[in-house]
């Protein structure tokens, strides 16, 4: 697709809608608003990415990558000091990550936060993990039940039809299991559990009836869907997929929006702030800094959707100061910037599996196993030392040359040992809910970046509940591996190298709530204070649950877009 | 990649970035230093340059190239498939020394290589490259075991032989020959099969999808 870029002035005196950000929620907002007839402008701070042609790392074998895939280590340490700590970063994907020197942020030395981001058309929808699990009322009622955070202004029944709606568009492959804590979607055929995982599922269930290992629910197609081809199991989706086999803004929503004729995309356009008009009590539009020319331009719209990612959207609101909102637009509550959360992970167990020496796999499955939360579901599963819960991702596979090649051995025997598939190893890793805490917050500093924009400071640590939960994660994954027949079971809690942010599920800071005195957004993702501003990315979240969140963000986005258009038709905004 | 280059050239032509910035960004796109002729080839849209130039060693002397090749030959010899020597693992090691290792790591490696040779000469009275394979193997085996033990015990920095062997193994199994002749390499599959019968002598996949 071609995007408006460079120093071309906006084509309209006023758009119906501006969507800030082109990532997983921005793309969806654009699609929904355009399909409902709104003349919509998407503003993307990064540069253009052409679906397919720009996926320079796709299908590159190791011998075609710098240093056989290890990349330019010194340059990464210099320019990608934070991004290079992300599992998905490397020479085949570095174009999808920001240069950390160009885009600085700050945190105290003892409050490390790894802000992993990409500034380009499509955003992190190009590199996301694609795992999709619904929330249930166990999650929506959590704050009200235990008093941490404010009550969600919605319940499962409000979002259920929107889960149906977005999932059937996105295309999620998975296995219906009837688990209340992760309600089933309308799934495309599931990817297979391999023979060892199948055995683990049976043995774990037999030992622990409330722990069901299923195949991951993943936004990767297992059959043709809306004109996109099924997966061909090459492995690393995050390099980009020219067959559109995983869902992204570039493979799905932006093309759909463009097809309506109602969409304009403007790349290299950094939104400085939302412009507030005190007389109308509404936003007038946004102020944009052209990333290349540094020109400032004001672009008007009847409604603004902030989908610039959790920290990006809240940043814009904080930077939108006026007499009425000296602490940031929509911040009459004082909660803007606060209650930042990220899932805590980097913890679990692994072991060696036996009895499958004559079994192997074929194809690089871009998916693993999932065990839904089994802690604190009810009175019977209540844990003494922590509230809320965690989900478990994992898998089993045979090791290869990189492991067997580190064993003792030289010569023809050694070579022939490496030729054979190595032993089966299984692993279970946990992703845990993080409680909302006022002290976890972001702020704008007096330091400015090369565009004159204030540099953000992030203050975030995990709390006691998270640390207690981690003790159980270790015990509980080890016992499942033992029940599966694994030997040499080892557990690891790598919290030191897994700071907040590195999970890349950062959320909160512009939370939804029932009360304008304690929240930024109402039940429609609409700013309590400014009715024509909506925030539908992770910033809106009032709690974190433990499920991978993007499908929930997309459902909220589609629901909010539907409401916004309705309100516009009624003349309310 | 070509579209990224085109976009970059467009921006430069629209005077939005100057030529120096364009060259810097071009070299990042193509992943290395560019000669002036390659750059002008890009800017005139002649398509990608490169290919056909001989490999130029930046760190290893000819003697060192011979020595690392001889060591690699012992670790992964030619069998019914080519060995480490045949895939030019000395070039890979040179690239890692010249461009990937930090200076202290590189110095440690070169010192270790030198000590490897001088100790061998002290023990055997001849150069490693002139020795019999059984003498070479006898010399390397204890060093291999010690290095694996050091690695497993978390001792850092690793002994020279541990680094050497890892470079040889990596250089071989990420080469096209190692990955696709000795092991199996496939990018495109019709499906994921989680229950494949492994035949005796069946080969492992070389790519793990990461």
XYZ file of C-alpha atoms in Angstrom:
783
model
C 0.000 0.000 0.000
C 1.142 3.537 -0.539
C 1.037 5.886 2.393
C 0.955 9.635 2.544
C 4.332 10.652 3.793
C 6.871 13.390 3.921
C 5.766 16.997 3.962
C 2.405 16.707 2.274
C -0.290 18.772 3.994
C -3.450 17.019 5.227
C -5.997 16.633 2.486
C -9.018 17.629 4.544
C -9.835 20.636 6.733
C -11.444 18.151 9.123
C -11.537 14.356 9.178
C -14.376 12.401 10.715
C -11.809 10.442 12.703
C -8.132 10.474 13.476
C -6.569 7.239 14.648
C -3.194 7.687 16.296
C -1.074 4.593 15.744
C -1.253 1.806 13.186
C -0.528 -1.180 15.414
C -2.897 -3.914 16.431
C -5.609 -1.571 17.782
C -4.953 1.336 15.413
C -5.380 -0.915 12.422
C -8.596 -2.327 13.833
C -9.984 1.116 14.690
C -9.196 2.280 11.167
C -10.970 -0.707 9.657
C -14.066 -0.299 11.811
C -14.371 3.448 11.395
C -13.763 3.311 7.634
C -16.201 0.458 7.125
C -18.800 2.517 8.971
C -18.255 5.338 6.481
C -15.990 7.696 8.392
C -13.308 9.608 6.522
C -10.407 8.490 8.656
C -6.783 9.510 8.970
C -4.271 7.135 10.535
C -1.206 8.899 11.890
C 1.840 6.653 12.307
C 4.961 8.121 13.927
C 7.257 5.673 12.169
C 8.037 5.036 8.540
C 6.269 3.004 5.916
C 6.500 -0.770 5.738
C 5.278 -2.507 2.622
C 3.622 -5.835 3.397
C 5.717 -8.579 1.869
C 8.386 -6.591 0.053
C 9.812 -5.076 3.231
C 10.050 -8.332 5.173
C 13.749 -8.540 4.436
C 14.447 -11.279 6.969
C 11.672 -13.620 5.872
C 12.929 -17.119 5.032
C 16.564 -16.083 5.336
C 18.657 -19.097 6.334
C 21.374 -18.642 8.946
C 24.139 -18.436 6.372
C 22.474 -15.387 4.792
C 22.323 -13.416 8.030
C 25.088 -11.275 9.557
C 27.301 -13.492 11.721
C 25.019 -16.431 10.964
C 22.155 -14.822 12.846
C 24.069 -13.430 15.798
C 24.015 -9.977 14.268
C 26.312 -7.012 14.741
C 26.847 -7.320 18.450
C 28.715 -4.058 19.093
C 26.227 -1.996 17.140
C 23.312 -3.676 18.902
C 24.822 -2.878 22.276
C 25.263 0.717 21.197
C 22.010 1.375 19.330
C 19.626 -1.321 20.547
C 20.723 -1.763 24.135
C 17.153 -2.368 25.331
C 15.545 -3.810 22.182
C 18.283 -6.432 21.845
C 17.136 -7.969 25.138
C 13.918 -9.018 23.401
C 13.689 -12.613 22.176
C 12.410 -11.435 18.800
C 15.253 -9.028 18.096
C 18.022 -9.981 15.702
C 19.460 -9.247 12.270
C 16.337 -10.603 10.574
C 14.012 -8.286 12.524
C 15.985 -5.240 13.654
C 14.054 -3.015 11.228
C 10.996 -3.614 13.431
C 12.576 -2.260 16.609
C 13.414 1.295 17.600
C 16.935 2.607 17.806
C 17.168 3.108 21.576
C 19.594 6.020 21.215
C 17.154 7.932 19.047
C 14.201 7.250 21.325
C 15.464 7.493 24.896
C 13.412 7.036 28.039
C 14.451 7.008 31.654
C 14.010 4.847 34.727
C 15.763 4.658 38.080
C 18.622 2.150 38.285
C 16.704 -0.042 40.727
C 13.467 0.113 38.731
C 14.523 -1.343 35.436
C 11.861 -1.254 32.716
C 12.535 -2.733 29.299
C 10.363 -0.758 26.891
C 10.263 -2.889 23.751
C 8.760 -1.078 20.772
C 8.786 -0.598 17.056
C 7.913 2.633 15.303
C 6.771 1.770 11.787
C 3.523 1.136 9.953
C 1.919 -1.876 11.607
C 3.773 -1.390 14.859
C 4.139 -4.424 17.091
C 1.378 -6.213 15.203
C 4.239 -7.309 12.952
C 6.269 -8.820 15.769
C 3.655 -9.857 18.350
C 3.436 -13.313 19.881
C -0.027 -13.979 18.389
C -1.350 -15.859 21.419
C -5.031 -15.021 22.043
C -7.076 -15.970 25.135
C -10.373 -14.465 26.232
C -10.974 -12.967 29.617
C -13.930 -14.127 31.698
C -15.747 -12.558 34.634
C -13.128 -14.131 36.877
C -10.936 -11.356 35.466
C -13.478 -8.537 35.053
C -14.711 -8.986 38.637
C -11.244 -9.363 40.177
C -10.735 -5.724 41.203
C -14.170 -5.507 42.787
C -13.648 -8.799 44.592
C -10.271 -8.171 46.167
C -10.118 -4.371 46.191
C -6.957 -3.869 44.143
C -7.648 -1.347 41.371
C -11.073 0.020 40.511
C -14.023 -2.035 39.336
C -14.113 -2.653 35.615
C -17.091 -0.805 34.121
C -17.862 -3.804 31.916
C -18.409 -7.503 32.321
C -17.921 -10.507 30.074
C -21.419 -10.219 28.613
C -20.536 -6.730 27.304
C -17.434 -7.875 25.475
C -18.463 -11.398 24.477
C -20.093 -10.430 21.155
C -17.032 -8.350 20.354
C -14.686 -11.230 21.044
C -16.815 -13.220 18.584
C -16.631 -10.388 16.113
C -12.883 -9.728 16.166
C -11.879 -13.371 16.480
C -13.853 -14.373 13.431
C -12.117 -11.625 11.517
C -8.635 -12.251 12.869
C -8.744 -16.048 12.500
C -7.660 -17.870 15.646
C -6.658 -21.525 15.499
C -7.192 -23.529 18.648
C -9.020 -26.326 20.411
C -12.331 -25.756 22.178
C -11.938 -27.113 25.719
C -14.920 -25.684 27.616
C -12.727 -23.962 30.209
C -14.596 -21.203 32.010
C -11.468 -19.150 32.680
C -10.564 -18.912 28.994
C -13.885 -19.114 27.084
C -13.715 -20.798 23.716
C -13.686 -18.827 20.489
C -14.941 -19.890 17.056
C -11.667 -21.622 16.267
C -9.987 -22.514 13.042
C -8.594 -26.075 13.187
C -6.006 -26.385 15.969
C -2.335 -26.996 15.372
C -1.245 -30.371 16.745
C 0.192 -31.130 20.104
C 3.160 -33.313 19.260
C 3.366 -36.886 20.525
C 5.259 -35.952 23.689
C 2.965 -33.020 24.495
C -0.019 -35.303 23.996
C 1.421 -37.670 26.577
C 2.084 -34.752 28.942
C -1.494 -33.552 28.562
C -2.827 -36.952 29.599
C -0.422 -37.476 32.492
C -0.777 -33.939 33.878
C -4.572 -34.126 33.722
C -4.506 -37.470 35.456
C -2.346 -36.109 38.298
C -3.979 -32.648 38.438
C -7.538 -32.717 37.096
C -7.875 -28.945 36.984
C -4.746 -28.433 34.868
C -5.504 -28.967 31.198
C -2.726 -28.617 28.625
C -4.159 -27.529 25.286
C -2.614 -26.286 22.069
C -1.955 -22.548 21.985
C -4.746 -20.343 20.702
C -2.950 -18.357 18.111
C -3.720 -15.773 15.432
C -2.039 -17.936 12.823
C -4.186 -19.508 10.124
C -4.474 -23.254 9.683
C -6.648 -22.819 6.635
C -7.402 -20.051 4.186
C -9.261 -17.172 5.834
C -10.566 -13.955 4.293
C -8.137 -14.292 1.416
C -5.099 -14.931 3.618
C -3.156 -18.157 3.176
C -2.611 -20.765 5.894
C 0.721 -21.023 7.674
C 3.620 -22.824 6.001
C 5.499 -23.474 9.246
C 8.736 -21.710 8.399
C 9.003 -20.673 12.048
C 9.756 -17.050 12.981
C 6.566 -15.092 12.245
C 8.117 -11.932 13.661
C 10.292 -11.554 10.575
C 7.129 -10.743 8.668
C 4.908 -13.070 6.675
C 4.228 -12.235 3.075
C 1.465 -14.839 2.840
C -0.442 -12.982 5.549
C -0.718 -16.152 7.573
C -0.633 -14.390 10.916
C -2.852 -11.447 11.723
C -1.321 -7.991 11.567
C -2.349 -4.483 10.562
C -0.482 -4.955 7.308
C -1.890 -8.369 6.426
C -5.489 -7.625 7.328
C -6.957 -4.462 8.840
C -5.198 -1.662 6.976
C -5.849 -3.227 3.547
C -9.498 -3.674 4.547
C -9.694 -0.054 5.646
C -8.014 1.179 2.483
C -10.431 -0.846 0.370
C -13.307 1.308 1.630
C -11.788 4.404 0.036
C -12.215 6.225 3.341
C -8.704 5.845 4.714
C -5.654 8.030 4.498
C -2.429 6.939 6.170
C 0.233 9.450 7.057
C 3.533 7.957 8.199
C 6.431 9.764 9.868
C 3.845 11.767 11.769
C 4.445 12.078 15.504
C 1.401 13.202 17.440
C 2.522 15.840 19.917
C -0.805 16.365 21.655
C -4.550 16.353 21.352
C -5.904 19.870 20.908
C -8.666 20.738 23.341
C -11.351 23.309 22.715
C -12.681 24.629 26.021
C -15.823 26.137 24.504
C -17.088 22.903 23.073
C -15.519 20.757 25.770
C -14.232 18.491 23.030
C -10.991 17.736 21.248
C -10.490 19.665 18.029
C -7.919 17.316 16.570
C -4.216 16.693 17.047
C -0.964 18.548 16.695
C 1.529 16.607 14.604
C 5.287 16.923 14.236
C 6.562 15.614 10.930
C 9.305 13.198 11.958
C 11.490 14.060 9.010
C 10.999 17.770 8.381
C 10.131 18.771 11.973
C 7.238 20.845 10.602
C 4.252 21.165 12.908
C 0.796 20.832 11.556
C -2.612 20.786 13.209
C -5.064 18.271 11.864
C -8.709 18.460 12.804
C -11.158 15.669 13.388
C -14.560 15.113 14.955
C -13.286 12.163 16.982
C -9.850 10.969 18.039
C -8.908 7.362 18.744
C -5.645 6.972 20.635
C -4.152 3.593 19.679
C -0.513 4.554 19.993
C 0.299 1.702 22.405
C -0.128 1.848 26.186
C 2.695 4.256 26.963
C 2.363 6.107 23.655
C -1.294 7.006 24.125
C -0.938 8.033 27.759
C 2.119 10.064 26.830
C 0.070 12.033 24.314
C -2.621 12.748 26.907
C -0.036 13.816 29.492
C 1.553 16.081 26.909
C -1.813 17.640 26.024
C -1.860 20.382 28.602
C -4.366 23.205 28.751
C -5.813 25.519 31.341
C -8.625 23.085 31.937
C -6.275 20.114 32.026
C -2.943 21.283 33.440
C -1.961 17.694 34.267
C -2.851 16.256 30.915
C -6.002 15.903 28.879
C -8.655 13.822 30.557
C -6.741 13.768 33.833
C -9.233 15.344 36.229
C -8.918 12.165 38.307
C -5.133 12.358 38.707
C -4.957 8.700 37.678
C -3.525 9.313 34.216
C -0.068 7.771 33.997
C -0.662 5.568 37.030
C -1.459 1.892 37.602
C 1.017 0.669 35.014
C 1.187 -3.137 34.840
C 3.059 -5.773 32.904
C 2.817 -9.531 33.251
C 5.703 -11.074 35.126
C 7.330 -14.081 33.497
C 10.771 -15.617 32.944
C 10.066 -18.458 35.335
C 9.288 -22.127 35.037
C 10.738 -25.594 34.812
C 12.158 -27.966 32.216
C 13.220 -31.577 32.019
C 14.165 -34.468 29.783
C 11.438 -36.714 28.418
C 11.914 -40.429 27.743
C 10.298 -43.171 25.748
C 9.952 -41.347 22.447
C 13.340 -42.026 20.862
C 11.807 -43.099 17.579
C 9.548 -40.064 17.319
C 10.242 -36.692 15.712
C 8.416 -33.653 14.351
C 8.291 -31.957 10.996
C 7.640 -28.254 10.429
C 8.432 -25.263 12.620
C 5.218 -24.750 14.567
C 4.781 -21.064 15.499
C 2.907 -22.003 18.616
C 3.258 -23.938 21.843
C 1.122 -25.495 24.546
C -1.064 -23.610 27.016
C -2.289 -24.487 30.482
C -4.950 -22.043 31.604
C -4.888 -20.547 35.079
C -5.861 -23.087 37.774
C -5.137 -21.012 40.893
C -7.663 -18.872 42.745
C -10.580 -19.823 40.519
C -12.861 -20.465 43.473
C -12.801 -21.416 47.146
C -11.406 -24.861 46.406
C -8.420 -23.538 44.412
C -7.766 -20.557 46.692
C -4.085 -20.103 47.447
C -2.982 -19.044 50.929
C -0.200 -16.690 49.876
C -1.325 -14.871 46.761
C -4.374 -13.709 44.866
C -5.154 -13.852 41.128
C -3.211 -16.271 38.925
C -1.009 -17.259 36.022
C -1.120 -19.133 32.739
C 1.547 -21.458 31.399
C 3.049 -21.654 27.938
C 5.375 -24.448 26.963
C 6.198 -27.283 24.666
C 8.351 -30.279 23.992
C 10.907 -30.741 21.253
C 14.058 -32.691 20.416
C 17.299 -30.782 20.849
C 19.531 -30.121 17.853
C 23.105 -29.307 16.911
C 23.290 -26.258 19.157
C 22.824 -28.434 22.240
C 24.361 -31.750 21.199
C 27.326 -29.839 19.750
C 28.208 -28.591 23.239
C 28.735 -32.104 24.586
C 32.170 -33.733 24.770
C 33.221 -35.382 21.529
C 35.464 -35.014 18.503
C 35.549 -36.535 15.059
C 33.305 -38.840 13.070
C 31.515 -40.242 16.142
C 30.779 -36.760 17.429
C 29.518 -35.710 14.002
C 27.237 -38.704 13.749
C 25.842 -38.013 17.229
C 24.913 -34.510 16.137
C 23.343 -35.893 12.966
C 20.704 -37.707 14.993
C 17.963 -35.704 16.712
C 18.874 -35.063 20.332
C 16.860 -36.020 23.418
C 13.310 -34.727 23.970
C 13.103 -31.754 26.316
C 9.940 -30.234 27.723
C 9.455 -26.845 29.322
C 6.692 -24.954 31.094
C 6.948 -21.171 31.511
C 4.582 -18.973 33.483
C 2.947 -15.635 32.744
C 1.491 -14.025 35.838
C -1.053 -11.347 36.596
C 0.322 -8.142 38.108
C -1.766 -6.043 40.466
C -2.478 -2.378 39.703
C -0.384 -0.101 41.946
C -0.586 3.686 41.949
C 3.171 3.992 42.393
C 3.788 2.225 39.100
C 3.517 5.217 36.829
C 4.987 7.210 33.983
C 5.808 10.901 33.913
C 7.162 13.472 31.479
C 10.584 14.851 32.355
C 12.175 18.182 31.465
C 14.609 16.430 29.150
C 13.654 16.583 25.472
C 14.400 14.332 22.507
C 15.483 15.354 19.035
C 11.936 16.411 18.157
C 11.667 18.627 21.224
C 9.320 16.166 22.896
C 9.650 15.488 26.623
C 11.462 12.275 27.478
C 9.349 9.807 29.456
C 10.357 8.377 32.820
C 8.947 4.989 33.779
C 8.613 3.913 37.404
C 7.565 0.312 37.754
C 8.344 -2.612 40.011
C 6.674 -5.907 40.710
C 5.047 -6.198 44.127
C 4.659 -8.746 46.889
C 1.767 -10.606 45.297
C 3.794 -11.159 42.154
C 6.784 -12.436 44.145
C 4.637 -14.849 46.191
C 3.002 -16.113 43.018
C 6.426 -16.869 41.583
C 7.191 -19.320 44.377
C 4.121 -21.317 43.407
C 4.992 -21.119 39.706
C 8.255 -22.962 40.331
C 6.719 -25.700 42.485
C 3.726 -26.206 40.265
C 5.583 -26.451 36.948
C 8.159 -28.840 38.415
C 5.479 -31.165 39.718
C 3.725 -31.230 36.344
C 6.966 -32.190 34.614
C 7.556 -34.905 37.170
C 4.023 -36.175 36.666
C 4.808 -36.285 32.946
C 7.741 -38.615 33.599
C 10.469 -36.020 33.032
C 13.895 -36.528 34.605
C 16.533 -33.929 35.523
C 13.786 -31.427 36.216
C 15.255 -27.964 36.766
C 13.445 -24.800 37.711
C 14.534 -21.262 37.090
C 13.301 -17.888 38.304
C 15.084 -15.350 36.156
C 13.394 -12.253 37.544
C 16.677 -10.339 37.470
C 16.828 -10.585 33.687
C 13.082 -10.282 33.205
C 12.241 -6.769 34.336
C 8.835 -5.134 33.863
C 8.346 -4.270 30.219
C 10.182 -7.244 28.774
C 6.994 -9.281 28.590
C 5.735 -6.588 26.196
C 2.261 -6.733 27.749
C 2.560 -3.313 29.390
C -0.900 -1.956 30.137
C -2.777 0.516 32.272
C -2.055 4.225 32.864
C -5.366 5.487 31.394
C -7.664 3.031 33.054
C -11.331 2.375 32.508
C -13.600 2.746 35.509
C -17.080 3.634 36.678
C -16.052 6.789 38.512
C -14.512 9.809 36.746
C -12.783 10.645 40.029
C -10.660 7.489 39.915
C -10.396 6.609 36.232
C -9.726 8.160 32.845
C -12.125 6.226 30.616
C -15.700 5.009 30.951
C -17.089 1.655 29.927
C -16.868 2.610 26.246
C -13.152 3.490 26.348
C -14.347 7.080 26.125
C -12.569 9.787 28.105
C -14.812 10.766 31.026
C -13.690 14.364 30.585
C -13.568 14.634 26.788
C -16.342 12.725 25.022
C -14.794 12.595 21.555
C -11.478 11.053 22.692
C -11.252 7.261 22.924
C -8.300 5.180 24.112
C -8.550 1.542 23.089
C -5.034 0.128 23.361
C -3.494 -1.382 26.469
C -3.566 1.971 28.279
C -7.255 1.411 29.030
C -6.788 -1.685 31.159
C -7.933 -1.532 34.796
C -6.308 -4.861 35.642
C -3.974 -7.198 33.802
C -5.318 -10.756 34.201
C -2.709 -13.231 32.953
C -3.852 -13.838 29.405
C -2.020 -12.436 26.400
C -4.011 -9.210 25.953
C -4.107 -8.185 22.296
C -7.336 -9.941 21.393
C -8.997 -8.156 24.323
C -7.641 -4.818 23.115
C -9.029 -5.528 19.651
C -12.458 -6.461 21.029
C -12.569 -3.263 23.089
C -11.482 -1.277 20.023
C -14.205 -2.653 17.782
C -16.796 -2.111 20.510
C -15.649 1.466 21.148
C -15.629 2.281 17.429
C -19.173 1.013 17.117
C -20.255 3.146 20.070
C -18.382 6.218 18.839
C -19.997 6.092 15.410
C -23.411 5.617 17.011
C -22.826 8.626 19.233
C -21.695 10.688 16.260
C -24.862 9.759 14.373
C -26.939 10.772 17.393
C -25.103 14.092 17.542
C -23.754 13.389 21.003
C -20.121 13.793 19.916
C 14.858 -4.731 0.682
C 14.779 -3.036 -2.700
C 11.723 -1.000 -1.678
C 13.549 0.202 1.439
C 16.400 1.347 -0.777
C 14.004 3.025 -3.188
C 12.223 4.804 -0.347
C 15.562 5.945 1.011
C 16.689 7.229 -2.355
C 13.371 9.019 -2.834
C 13.789 10.807 0.466
C 17.291 11.838 -0.430
C 16.189 13.106 -3.799
C 13.481 15.124 -2.079
C 16.304 16.719 -0.051
C 14.861 15.427 3.126
C 18.011 13.696 4.198
C 21.417 14.625 2.933
C 23.675 12.328 0.963
C 25.836 11.472 3.953
C 22.815 10.325 5.950
C 21.589 8.344 2.963
C 24.911 6.543 2.680
C 24.866 5.765 6.383
C 21.368 4.351 6.160
C 22.217 2.409 3.006
C 25.120 0.724 4.714
C 22.815 -0.298 7.546
C 20.367 -1.779 5.057
C 23.024 -3.792 3.283
C 24.833 -4.692 6.488
C 28.428 -3.672 5.954
C 30.752 -1.078 4.546
C 30.188 -0.006 0.985
C 32.709 0.959 -1.628
C 32.050 4.114 -3.615
C 31.336 2.108 -6.747
C 28.789 -0.048 -4.933
C 27.103 3.057 -3.576
C 26.828 4.691 -6.952
C 25.485 1.442 -8.334
C 22.734 1.573 -5.713
C 21.945 5.197 -6.277
C 21.639 4.713 -9.996
C 19.248 1.852 -9.329
C 21.411 -0.837 -10.847
C 20.284 -3.292 -8.207
C 22.351 -4.973 -5.541
C 26.105 -5.022 -5.870
C 28.547 -7.448 -4.323
C 29.188 -11.122 -4.986
C 32.191 -12.641 -6.693
C 34.863 -10.973 -4.515
C 37.293 -13.302 -2.774
C 37.083 -13.462 1.008
C 39.651 -11.223 2.656
C 40.930 -12.391 6.054
C 41.168 -9.514 8.483
C 42.553 -11.232 11.583
C 43.920 -14.722 10.960
C 47.314 -14.976 9.303
C 47.800 -17.756 6.724
C 49.464 -19.897 9.415
C 46.569 -19.308 11.802
C 44.074 -20.074 9.031
C 45.819 -23.390 8.461
C 45.895 -24.183 12.147
C 42.204 -23.432 12.849
C 41.277 -25.429 9.749
C 43.329 -28.392 10.959
C 41.686 -28.203 14.402
C 38.249 -27.920 12.811
C 39.037 -30.917 10.640
C 39.563 -33.046 13.737
C 36.345 -31.837 15.378
C 34.144 -32.284 12.300
C 35.934 -34.302 9.631
C 34.660 -35.136 6.177
C 32.721 -38.388 6.384
C 29.967 -39.312 3.977
C 29.316 -35.563 3.932
C 31.783 -32.658 3.757
C 33.515 -31.553 6.947
C 34.333 -28.247 8.601
C 37.348 -27.699 6.358
C 35.169 -27.971 3.268
C 32.758 -25.260 4.353
C 35.539 -22.748 5.017
C 35.031 -22.573 8.759
C 38.262 -20.542 8.993
C 36.498 -17.693 7.175
C 33.617 -17.805 9.636
C 36.019 -17.784 12.578
C 37.869 -14.839 11.049
C 34.599 -12.915 10.679
C 33.653 -13.615 14.266
C 37.091 -12.524 15.486
C 37.181 -9.410 13.344
C 33.615 -8.204 13.631
C 31.741 -9.901 16.433
C 34.037 -10.533 19.391
C 35.031 -7.772 21.750
C 38.755 -6.957 21.663
C 39.559 -8.814 24.919
C 37.712 -11.888 23.643
C 39.600 -11.772 20.383
C 42.933 -11.359 22.171
C 42.151 -14.260 24.463
C 41.301 -16.442 21.475
C 44.486 -15.600 19.602
C 46.589 -16.133 22.727
C 44.828 -19.423 23.283
C 45.449 -20.487 19.709
C 49.118 -19.652 20.084
C 49.391 -21.592 23.363
C 47.514 -24.525 21.808
C 50.201 -24.694 19.119
C 53.243 -24.091 21.329
C 52.151 -26.697 23.895
C 51.551 -29.194 21.127
C 55.042 -28.575 19.788
C 56.513 -28.987 23.243
C 54.676 -32.313 23.707
C 55.098 -33.725 20.222
C 58.135 -32.022 18.711
C 56.316 -30.940 15.565
C 53.676 -28.498 14.380
C 50.036 -29.446 14.890
C 49.311 -29.235 11.168
C 52.055 -31.805 10.457
C 51.053 -34.283 13.115
C 49.133 -37.517 12.657
C 45.396 -37.432 13.325
C 45.795 -39.773 16.267
C 48.328 -37.418 17.860
C 46.059 -34.470 17.161
C 43.065 -36.254 18.665
C 45.004 -37.380 21.742
C 46.016 -33.784 22.358
C 42.533 -32.382 21.911
C 40.462 -34.904 23.856
C 41.433 -33.843 27.390
C 41.105 -30.199 26.391
C 37.605 -30.895 25.082
C 36.519 -32.609 28.293
C 37.989 -29.828 30.434
C 36.246 -27.169 28.377
C 32.857 -28.866 28.612
C 33.282 -29.201 32.368
C 34.217 -25.520 32.635
C 31.150 -24.543 30.619
C 28.821 -26.699 32.708
C 30.257 -25.309 35.925
C 29.661 -21.786 34.671
C 33.323 -20.841 34.729
C 33.949 -17.733 32.619
C 35.833 -16.837 30.520
C 35.756 -20.247 28.862
C 39.005 -22.012 28.073
C 40.267 -21.459 24.534
C 39.245 -24.921 23.379
C 35.647 -24.391 24.461
C 35.389 -21.218 22.370
C 37.184 -22.859 19.456
C 34.919 -25.898 19.358
C 31.757 -23.787 19.647
C 32.918 -21.644 16.720
C 33.645 -24.725 14.619
C 30.311 -26.348 15.436
C 28.373 -23.136 14.820
C 30.318 -22.327 11.667
C 29.676 -25.770 10.274
C 26.024 -26.295 11.155
C 24.953 -22.801 10.089
C 26.697 -23.194 6.743
C 24.569 -24.201 3.806
C 26.380 -27.519 3.428
C 26.345 -28.382 7.090
C 22.695 -27.365 7.528
C 21.311 -29.019 4.414
C 23.616 -31.909 3.521
C 24.780 -33.195 6.895
C 21.491 -32.188 8.567
C 18.135 -31.341 7.027
C 17.043 -27.822 6.229
C 13.568 -26.938 5.063
C 11.723 -23.622 5.140
C 8.303 -24.367 3.755
C 6.025 -27.147 5.031
C 2.477 -28.024 4.095
C 1.674 -28.815 7.705
C 3.173 -29.335 11.151
C 3.417 -33.029 11.948
C 3.864 -33.775 15.636
C 4.272 -37.519 15.333
C 6.852 -38.509 12.744
C 8.513 -41.930 12.753
C 12.236 -41.430 12.974
C 14.051 -43.913 10.743
C 17.398 -45.341 11.899
C 20.042 -42.904 10.700
C 17.385 -40.217 10.254
C 18.826 -36.715 10.299
C 17.934 -33.823 12.582
C 16.565 -30.548 11.354
C 19.161 -27.797 11.323
C 16.747 -24.885 11.621
C 14.665 -24.538 14.748
C 12.321 -21.805 13.616
C 13.691 -18.972 15.674
